[in-house]
Coordinates of C-alpha atoms and ligand atoms in Angstrom, one line a residue:
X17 CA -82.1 -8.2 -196.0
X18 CA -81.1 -9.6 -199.6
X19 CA -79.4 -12.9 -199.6
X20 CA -76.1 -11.5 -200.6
X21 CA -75.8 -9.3 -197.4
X22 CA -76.9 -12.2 -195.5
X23 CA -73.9 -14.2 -196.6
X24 CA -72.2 -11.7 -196.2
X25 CA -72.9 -11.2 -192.7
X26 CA -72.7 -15.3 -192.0
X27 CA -69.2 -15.0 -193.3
X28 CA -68.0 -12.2 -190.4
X29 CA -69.7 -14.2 -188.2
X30 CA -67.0 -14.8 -185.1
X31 CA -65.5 -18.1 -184.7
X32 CA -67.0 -20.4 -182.4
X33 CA -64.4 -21.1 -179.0
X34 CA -64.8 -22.7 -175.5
X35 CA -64.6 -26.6 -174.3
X36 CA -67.8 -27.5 -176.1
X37 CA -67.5 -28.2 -179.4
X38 CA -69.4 -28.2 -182.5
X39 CA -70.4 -32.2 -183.8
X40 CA -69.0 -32.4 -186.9
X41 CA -71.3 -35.9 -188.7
X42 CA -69.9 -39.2 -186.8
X43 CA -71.7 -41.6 -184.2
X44 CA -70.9 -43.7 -181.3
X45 CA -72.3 -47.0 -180.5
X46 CA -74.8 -46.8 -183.7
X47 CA -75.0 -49.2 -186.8
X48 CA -74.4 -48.7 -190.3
X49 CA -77.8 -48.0 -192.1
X50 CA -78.9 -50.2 -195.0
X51 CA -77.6 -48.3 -198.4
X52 CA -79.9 -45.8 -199.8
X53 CA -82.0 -46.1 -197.1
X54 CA -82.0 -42.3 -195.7
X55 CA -82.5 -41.2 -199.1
X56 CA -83.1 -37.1 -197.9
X57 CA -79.3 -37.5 -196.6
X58 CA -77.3 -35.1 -197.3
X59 CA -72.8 -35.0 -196.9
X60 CA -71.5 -31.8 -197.3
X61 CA -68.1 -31.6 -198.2
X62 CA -67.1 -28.5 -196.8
X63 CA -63.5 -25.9 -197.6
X64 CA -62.4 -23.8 -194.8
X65 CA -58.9 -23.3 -193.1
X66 CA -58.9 -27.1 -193.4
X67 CA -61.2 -30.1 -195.0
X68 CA -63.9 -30.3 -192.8
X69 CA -67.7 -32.2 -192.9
X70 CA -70.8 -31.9 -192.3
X71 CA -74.2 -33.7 -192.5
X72 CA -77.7 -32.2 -194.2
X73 CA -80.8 -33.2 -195.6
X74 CA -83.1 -32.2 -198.3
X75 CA -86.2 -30.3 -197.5
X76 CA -87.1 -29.1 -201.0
X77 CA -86.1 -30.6 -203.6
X78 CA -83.8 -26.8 -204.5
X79 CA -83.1 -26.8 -200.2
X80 CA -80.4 -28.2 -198.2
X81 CA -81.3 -28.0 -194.2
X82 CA -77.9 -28.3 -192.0
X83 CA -76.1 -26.2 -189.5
X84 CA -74.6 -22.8 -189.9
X85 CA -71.6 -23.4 -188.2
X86 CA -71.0 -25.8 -191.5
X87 CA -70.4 -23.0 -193.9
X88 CA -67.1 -22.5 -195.5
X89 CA -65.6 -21.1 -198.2
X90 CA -67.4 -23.3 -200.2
X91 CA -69.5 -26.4 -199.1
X92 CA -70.4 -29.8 -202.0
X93 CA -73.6 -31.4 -201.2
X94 CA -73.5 -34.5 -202.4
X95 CA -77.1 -37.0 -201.9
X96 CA -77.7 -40.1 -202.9
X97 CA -74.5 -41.5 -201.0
X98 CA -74.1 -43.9 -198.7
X99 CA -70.1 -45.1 -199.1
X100 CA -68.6 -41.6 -199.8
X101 CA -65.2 -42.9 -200.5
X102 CA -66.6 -44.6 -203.2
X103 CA -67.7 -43.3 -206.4
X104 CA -71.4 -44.6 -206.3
X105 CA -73.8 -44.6 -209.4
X106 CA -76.4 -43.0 -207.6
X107 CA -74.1 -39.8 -206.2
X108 CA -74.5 -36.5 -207.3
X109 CA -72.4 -34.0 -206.6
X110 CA -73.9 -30.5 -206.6
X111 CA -72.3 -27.4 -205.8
X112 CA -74.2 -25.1 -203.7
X113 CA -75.3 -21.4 -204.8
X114 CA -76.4 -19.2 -202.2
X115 CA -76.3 -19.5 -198.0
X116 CA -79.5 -18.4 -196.1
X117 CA -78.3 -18.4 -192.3
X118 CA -80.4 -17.6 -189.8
X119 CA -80.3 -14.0 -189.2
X120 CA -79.4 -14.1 -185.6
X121 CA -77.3 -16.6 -186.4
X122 CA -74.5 -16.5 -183.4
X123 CA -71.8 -19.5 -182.8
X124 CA -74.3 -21.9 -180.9
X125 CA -77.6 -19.8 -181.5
X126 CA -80.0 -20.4 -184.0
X127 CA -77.4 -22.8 -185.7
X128 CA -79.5 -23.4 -188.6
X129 CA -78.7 -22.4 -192.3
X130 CA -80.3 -23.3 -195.7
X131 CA -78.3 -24.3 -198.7
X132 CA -80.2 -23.4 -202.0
X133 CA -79.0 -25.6 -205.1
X134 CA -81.4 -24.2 -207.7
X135 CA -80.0 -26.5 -209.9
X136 CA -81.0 -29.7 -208.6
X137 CA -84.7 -30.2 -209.0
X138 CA -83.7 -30.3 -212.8
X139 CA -80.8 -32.3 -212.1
X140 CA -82.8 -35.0 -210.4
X141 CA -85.9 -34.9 -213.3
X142 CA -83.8 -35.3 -215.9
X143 CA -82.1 -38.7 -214.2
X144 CA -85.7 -39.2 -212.6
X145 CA -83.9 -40.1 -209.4
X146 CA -85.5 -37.9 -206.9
X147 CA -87.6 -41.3 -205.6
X148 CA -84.5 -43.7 -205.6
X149 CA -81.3 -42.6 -204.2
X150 CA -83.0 -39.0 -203.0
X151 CA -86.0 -37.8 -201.3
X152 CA -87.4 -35.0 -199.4
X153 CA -87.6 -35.3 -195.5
X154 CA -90.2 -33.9 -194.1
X155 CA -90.6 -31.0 -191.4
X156 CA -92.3 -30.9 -188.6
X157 CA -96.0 -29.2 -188.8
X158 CA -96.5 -26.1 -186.4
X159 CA -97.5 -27.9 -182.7
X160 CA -95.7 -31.2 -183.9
X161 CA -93.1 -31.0 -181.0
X162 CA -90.8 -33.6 -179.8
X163 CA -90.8 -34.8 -176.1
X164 CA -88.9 -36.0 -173.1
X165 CA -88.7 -39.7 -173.5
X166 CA -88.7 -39.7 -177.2
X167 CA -86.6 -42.1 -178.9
X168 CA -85.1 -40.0 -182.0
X169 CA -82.6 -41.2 -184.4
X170 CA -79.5 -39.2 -185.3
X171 CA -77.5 -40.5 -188.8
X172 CA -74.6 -39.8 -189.7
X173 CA -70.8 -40.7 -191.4
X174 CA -68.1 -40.1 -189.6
X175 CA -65.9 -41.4 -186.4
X176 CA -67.8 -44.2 -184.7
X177 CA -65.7 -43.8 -181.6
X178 CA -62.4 -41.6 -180.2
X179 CA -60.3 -43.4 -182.9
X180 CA -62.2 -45.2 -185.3
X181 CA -63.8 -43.6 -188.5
X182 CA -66.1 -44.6 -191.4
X183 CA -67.0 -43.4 -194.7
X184 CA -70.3 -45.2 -194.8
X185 CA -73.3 -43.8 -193.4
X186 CA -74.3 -44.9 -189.7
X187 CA -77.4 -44.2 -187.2
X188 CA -78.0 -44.0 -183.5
X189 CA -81.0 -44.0 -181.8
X190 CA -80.9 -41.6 -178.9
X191 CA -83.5 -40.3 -176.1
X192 CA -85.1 -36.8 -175.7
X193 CA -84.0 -35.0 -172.3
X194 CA -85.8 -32.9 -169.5
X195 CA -84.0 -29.2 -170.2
X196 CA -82.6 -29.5 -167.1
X197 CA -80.1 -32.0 -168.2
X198 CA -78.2 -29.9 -170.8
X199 CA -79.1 -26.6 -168.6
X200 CA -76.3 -29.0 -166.1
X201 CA -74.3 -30.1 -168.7
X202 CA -73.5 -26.8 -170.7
X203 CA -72.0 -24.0 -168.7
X204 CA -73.7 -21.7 -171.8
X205 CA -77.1 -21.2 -171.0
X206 CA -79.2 -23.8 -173.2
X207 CA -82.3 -22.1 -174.9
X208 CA -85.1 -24.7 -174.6
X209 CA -87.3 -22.8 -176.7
X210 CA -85.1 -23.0 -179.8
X211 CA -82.8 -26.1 -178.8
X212 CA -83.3 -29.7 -177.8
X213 CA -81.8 -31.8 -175.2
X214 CA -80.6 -35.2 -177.1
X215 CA -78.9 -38.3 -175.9
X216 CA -79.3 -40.3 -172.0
X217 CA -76.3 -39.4 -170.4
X218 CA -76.0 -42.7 -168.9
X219 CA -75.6 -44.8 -172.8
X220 CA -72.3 -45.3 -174.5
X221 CA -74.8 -43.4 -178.0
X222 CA -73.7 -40.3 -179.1
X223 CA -73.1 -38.3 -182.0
X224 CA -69.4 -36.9 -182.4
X225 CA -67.2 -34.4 -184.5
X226 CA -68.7 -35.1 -188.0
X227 CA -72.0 -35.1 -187.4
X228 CA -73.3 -31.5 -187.2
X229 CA -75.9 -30.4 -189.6
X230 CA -77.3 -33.6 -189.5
X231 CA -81.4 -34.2 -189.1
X232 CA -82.6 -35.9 -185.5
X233 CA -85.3 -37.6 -186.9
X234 CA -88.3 -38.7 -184.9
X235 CA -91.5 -40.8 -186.4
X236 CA -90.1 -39.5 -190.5
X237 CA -89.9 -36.1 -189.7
X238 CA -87.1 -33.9 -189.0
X239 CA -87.2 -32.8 -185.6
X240 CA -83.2 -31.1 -184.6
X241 CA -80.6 -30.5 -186.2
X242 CA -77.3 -31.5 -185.4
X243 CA -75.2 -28.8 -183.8
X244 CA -72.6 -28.9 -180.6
X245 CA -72.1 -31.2 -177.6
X246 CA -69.6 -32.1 -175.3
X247 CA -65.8 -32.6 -176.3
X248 CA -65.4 -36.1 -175.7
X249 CA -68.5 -37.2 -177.2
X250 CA -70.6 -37.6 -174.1
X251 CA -74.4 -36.8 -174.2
X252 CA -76.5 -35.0 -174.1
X253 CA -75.7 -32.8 -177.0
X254 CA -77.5 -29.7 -178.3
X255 CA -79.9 -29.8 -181.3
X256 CA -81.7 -27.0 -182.9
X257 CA -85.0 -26.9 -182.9
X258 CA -86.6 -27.2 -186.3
X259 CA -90.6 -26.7 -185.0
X260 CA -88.9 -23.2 -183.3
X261 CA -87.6 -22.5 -186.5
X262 CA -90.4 -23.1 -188.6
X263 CA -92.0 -19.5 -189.5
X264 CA -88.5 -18.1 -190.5
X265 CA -87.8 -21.6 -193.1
X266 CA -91.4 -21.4 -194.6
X267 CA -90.5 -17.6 -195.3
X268 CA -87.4 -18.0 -196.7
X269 CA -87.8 -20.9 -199.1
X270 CA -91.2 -19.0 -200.1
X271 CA -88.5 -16.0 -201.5
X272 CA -87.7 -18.7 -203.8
X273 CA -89.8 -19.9 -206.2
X274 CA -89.3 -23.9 -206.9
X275 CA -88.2 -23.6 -210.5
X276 CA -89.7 -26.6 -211.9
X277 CA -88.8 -27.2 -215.6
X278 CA -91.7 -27.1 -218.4
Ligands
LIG13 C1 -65.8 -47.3 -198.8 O1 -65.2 -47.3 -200.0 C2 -63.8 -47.3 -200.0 C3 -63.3 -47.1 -201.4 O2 -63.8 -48.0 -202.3 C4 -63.3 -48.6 -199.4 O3 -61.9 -48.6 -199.3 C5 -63.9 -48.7 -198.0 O4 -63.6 -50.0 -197.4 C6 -65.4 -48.6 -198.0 N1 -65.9 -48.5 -196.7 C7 -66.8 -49.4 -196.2 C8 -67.1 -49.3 -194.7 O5 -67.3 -50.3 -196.8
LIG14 C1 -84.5 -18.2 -175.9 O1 -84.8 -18.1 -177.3 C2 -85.9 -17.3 -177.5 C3 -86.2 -17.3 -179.0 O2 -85.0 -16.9 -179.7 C4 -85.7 -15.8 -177.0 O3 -86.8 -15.1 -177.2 C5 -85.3 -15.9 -175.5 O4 -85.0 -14.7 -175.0 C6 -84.2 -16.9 -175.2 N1 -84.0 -17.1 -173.8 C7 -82.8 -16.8 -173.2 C8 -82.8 -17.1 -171.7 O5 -81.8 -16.4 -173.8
LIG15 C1 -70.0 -47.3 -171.2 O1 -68.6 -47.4 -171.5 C2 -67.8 -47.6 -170.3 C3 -66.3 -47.5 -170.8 O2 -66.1 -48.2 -172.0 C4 -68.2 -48.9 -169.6 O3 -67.5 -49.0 -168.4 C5 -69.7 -48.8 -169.3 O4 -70.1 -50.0 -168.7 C6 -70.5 -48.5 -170.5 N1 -71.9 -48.3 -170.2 C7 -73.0 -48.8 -170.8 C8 -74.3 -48.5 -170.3 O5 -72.8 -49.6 -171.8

């Protein structure tokens, strides 16, 4: 399928329903990271029915990695940001051009979409700023799995608990769970093939409304992304799988050509 029938299909998608809800980016019982320190962040201002967000990161320096559930009507990515009230120096503001969801992208399944921003890469060389504010994370290598036990971190902006919520960018550092877990928690059957398990039930740590899209990062790479969890923010919540996802992103950012400038 071309690119434009792909969006076009992503934006018929049904809405997602039901009790469990999608984490939009916001964290409970984390800290605030130093600023510019998760420099492959990514806040994506997104325009539906109403103002909603989301998190990302950069994978390429034209590719955006975050949730599908995240798309809008239009979504602004904006990196190098770590107060996003504030108009920082090191900001930019980019304004995405085409959607690449998943193609069996359903509300909860294979929640994974990548933004392109073809502009960017000659954005960022002109202001040579793709090693300050802004950097690539990195993905996974095929095998490179994440396990029960792990200690992952999940950032963030957002609510930091039921009431309270920050425009600065925050981090949690949660626990990998046994399928089993979520296969209890979620009435929906959890896929452990393409979804992780994420957050000890028995910790105050979670990621809330706010922080879908956002990259579950264990030892520098990217291992889940952000997608749904429970309604009042307890864990576990449900991440996607990058290293399940792997063949399909290789292919599709391999359609595209990095344009780098002469
Ligand atoms: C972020 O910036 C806004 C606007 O300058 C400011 O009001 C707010 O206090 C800042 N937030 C934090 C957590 O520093
Ligand atoms: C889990 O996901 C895999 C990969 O998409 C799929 O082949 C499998 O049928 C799914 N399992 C269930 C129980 O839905
Ligand atoms: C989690 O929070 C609840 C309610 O605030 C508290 O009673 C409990 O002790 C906390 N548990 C941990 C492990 O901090």
């Amino acid at each position: 399928m071309q690119p434009l029938l792909l969006l076009l299909a992503f934006l018929l998608a049904p809405k997602a329903q039901a009790a469990e809800i999608f984490l939009a980016v916001k964290i409970i019982g984390g800290h605030e990271v130093k600023p510019h320190s998760r420099p492959y962040m990514a806040f994506l201002r997104i325009r539906i029915s109403d103002r909603k967000r989301c998190g990302g990161f950069l994978v390429r320096e034209d590719f955006v990695l975050t949730a599908a559930h995240c798309w809008g009507r239009s979504i602004t990515v904006i990196l190098g940001a770590h107060n996003i009230s504030k108009h920082e120096r090191t900001q930019e503001v980019i304004p995405m051009k085409t959607a690449i969801s998943h193609p069996n992208y359903h509300p909860k399944v294979n929640d994974i979409v990548l933004l392109q921003t073809p502009v960017l890469y000659l954005q960022l060389q002109r202001k040579a700023m793709l090693t300050a504010a802004m950097s690539l994370l990195r993905l996974p290598k095929r095998g490179e799995q994440v396990k029960p036990g792990m200690v992952c971190r999940v950032a963030g902006g957002g609510r930091l608990d039921l009431s309270t919520s920050t425009d600065t960018l925050h981090e949690v550092e949660l626990e990998i769970q046994q399928d089993e877990q979520c296969i209890s928690c979620y009435r929906r059957g959890y896929n452990g093939t393409t979804e992780i398990c994420v957050g000890d039930p028995e910790m105050n740590q979670s990621t809330f409304k706010g922080d879908s899209g956002g990259p579950l990062m264990c030892v520098h790479m990217a291992q889940g992304i952000v997608s749904f969890g429970n309604k009042y923010g307890k864990t576990p919540h449900i991440e996607m799988k990058i290293s399940s996802f792997l063949p399909w992103i290789e292919r599709t950012m391999r359609r595209f050509q990095l344009q780098r400038p002469d």
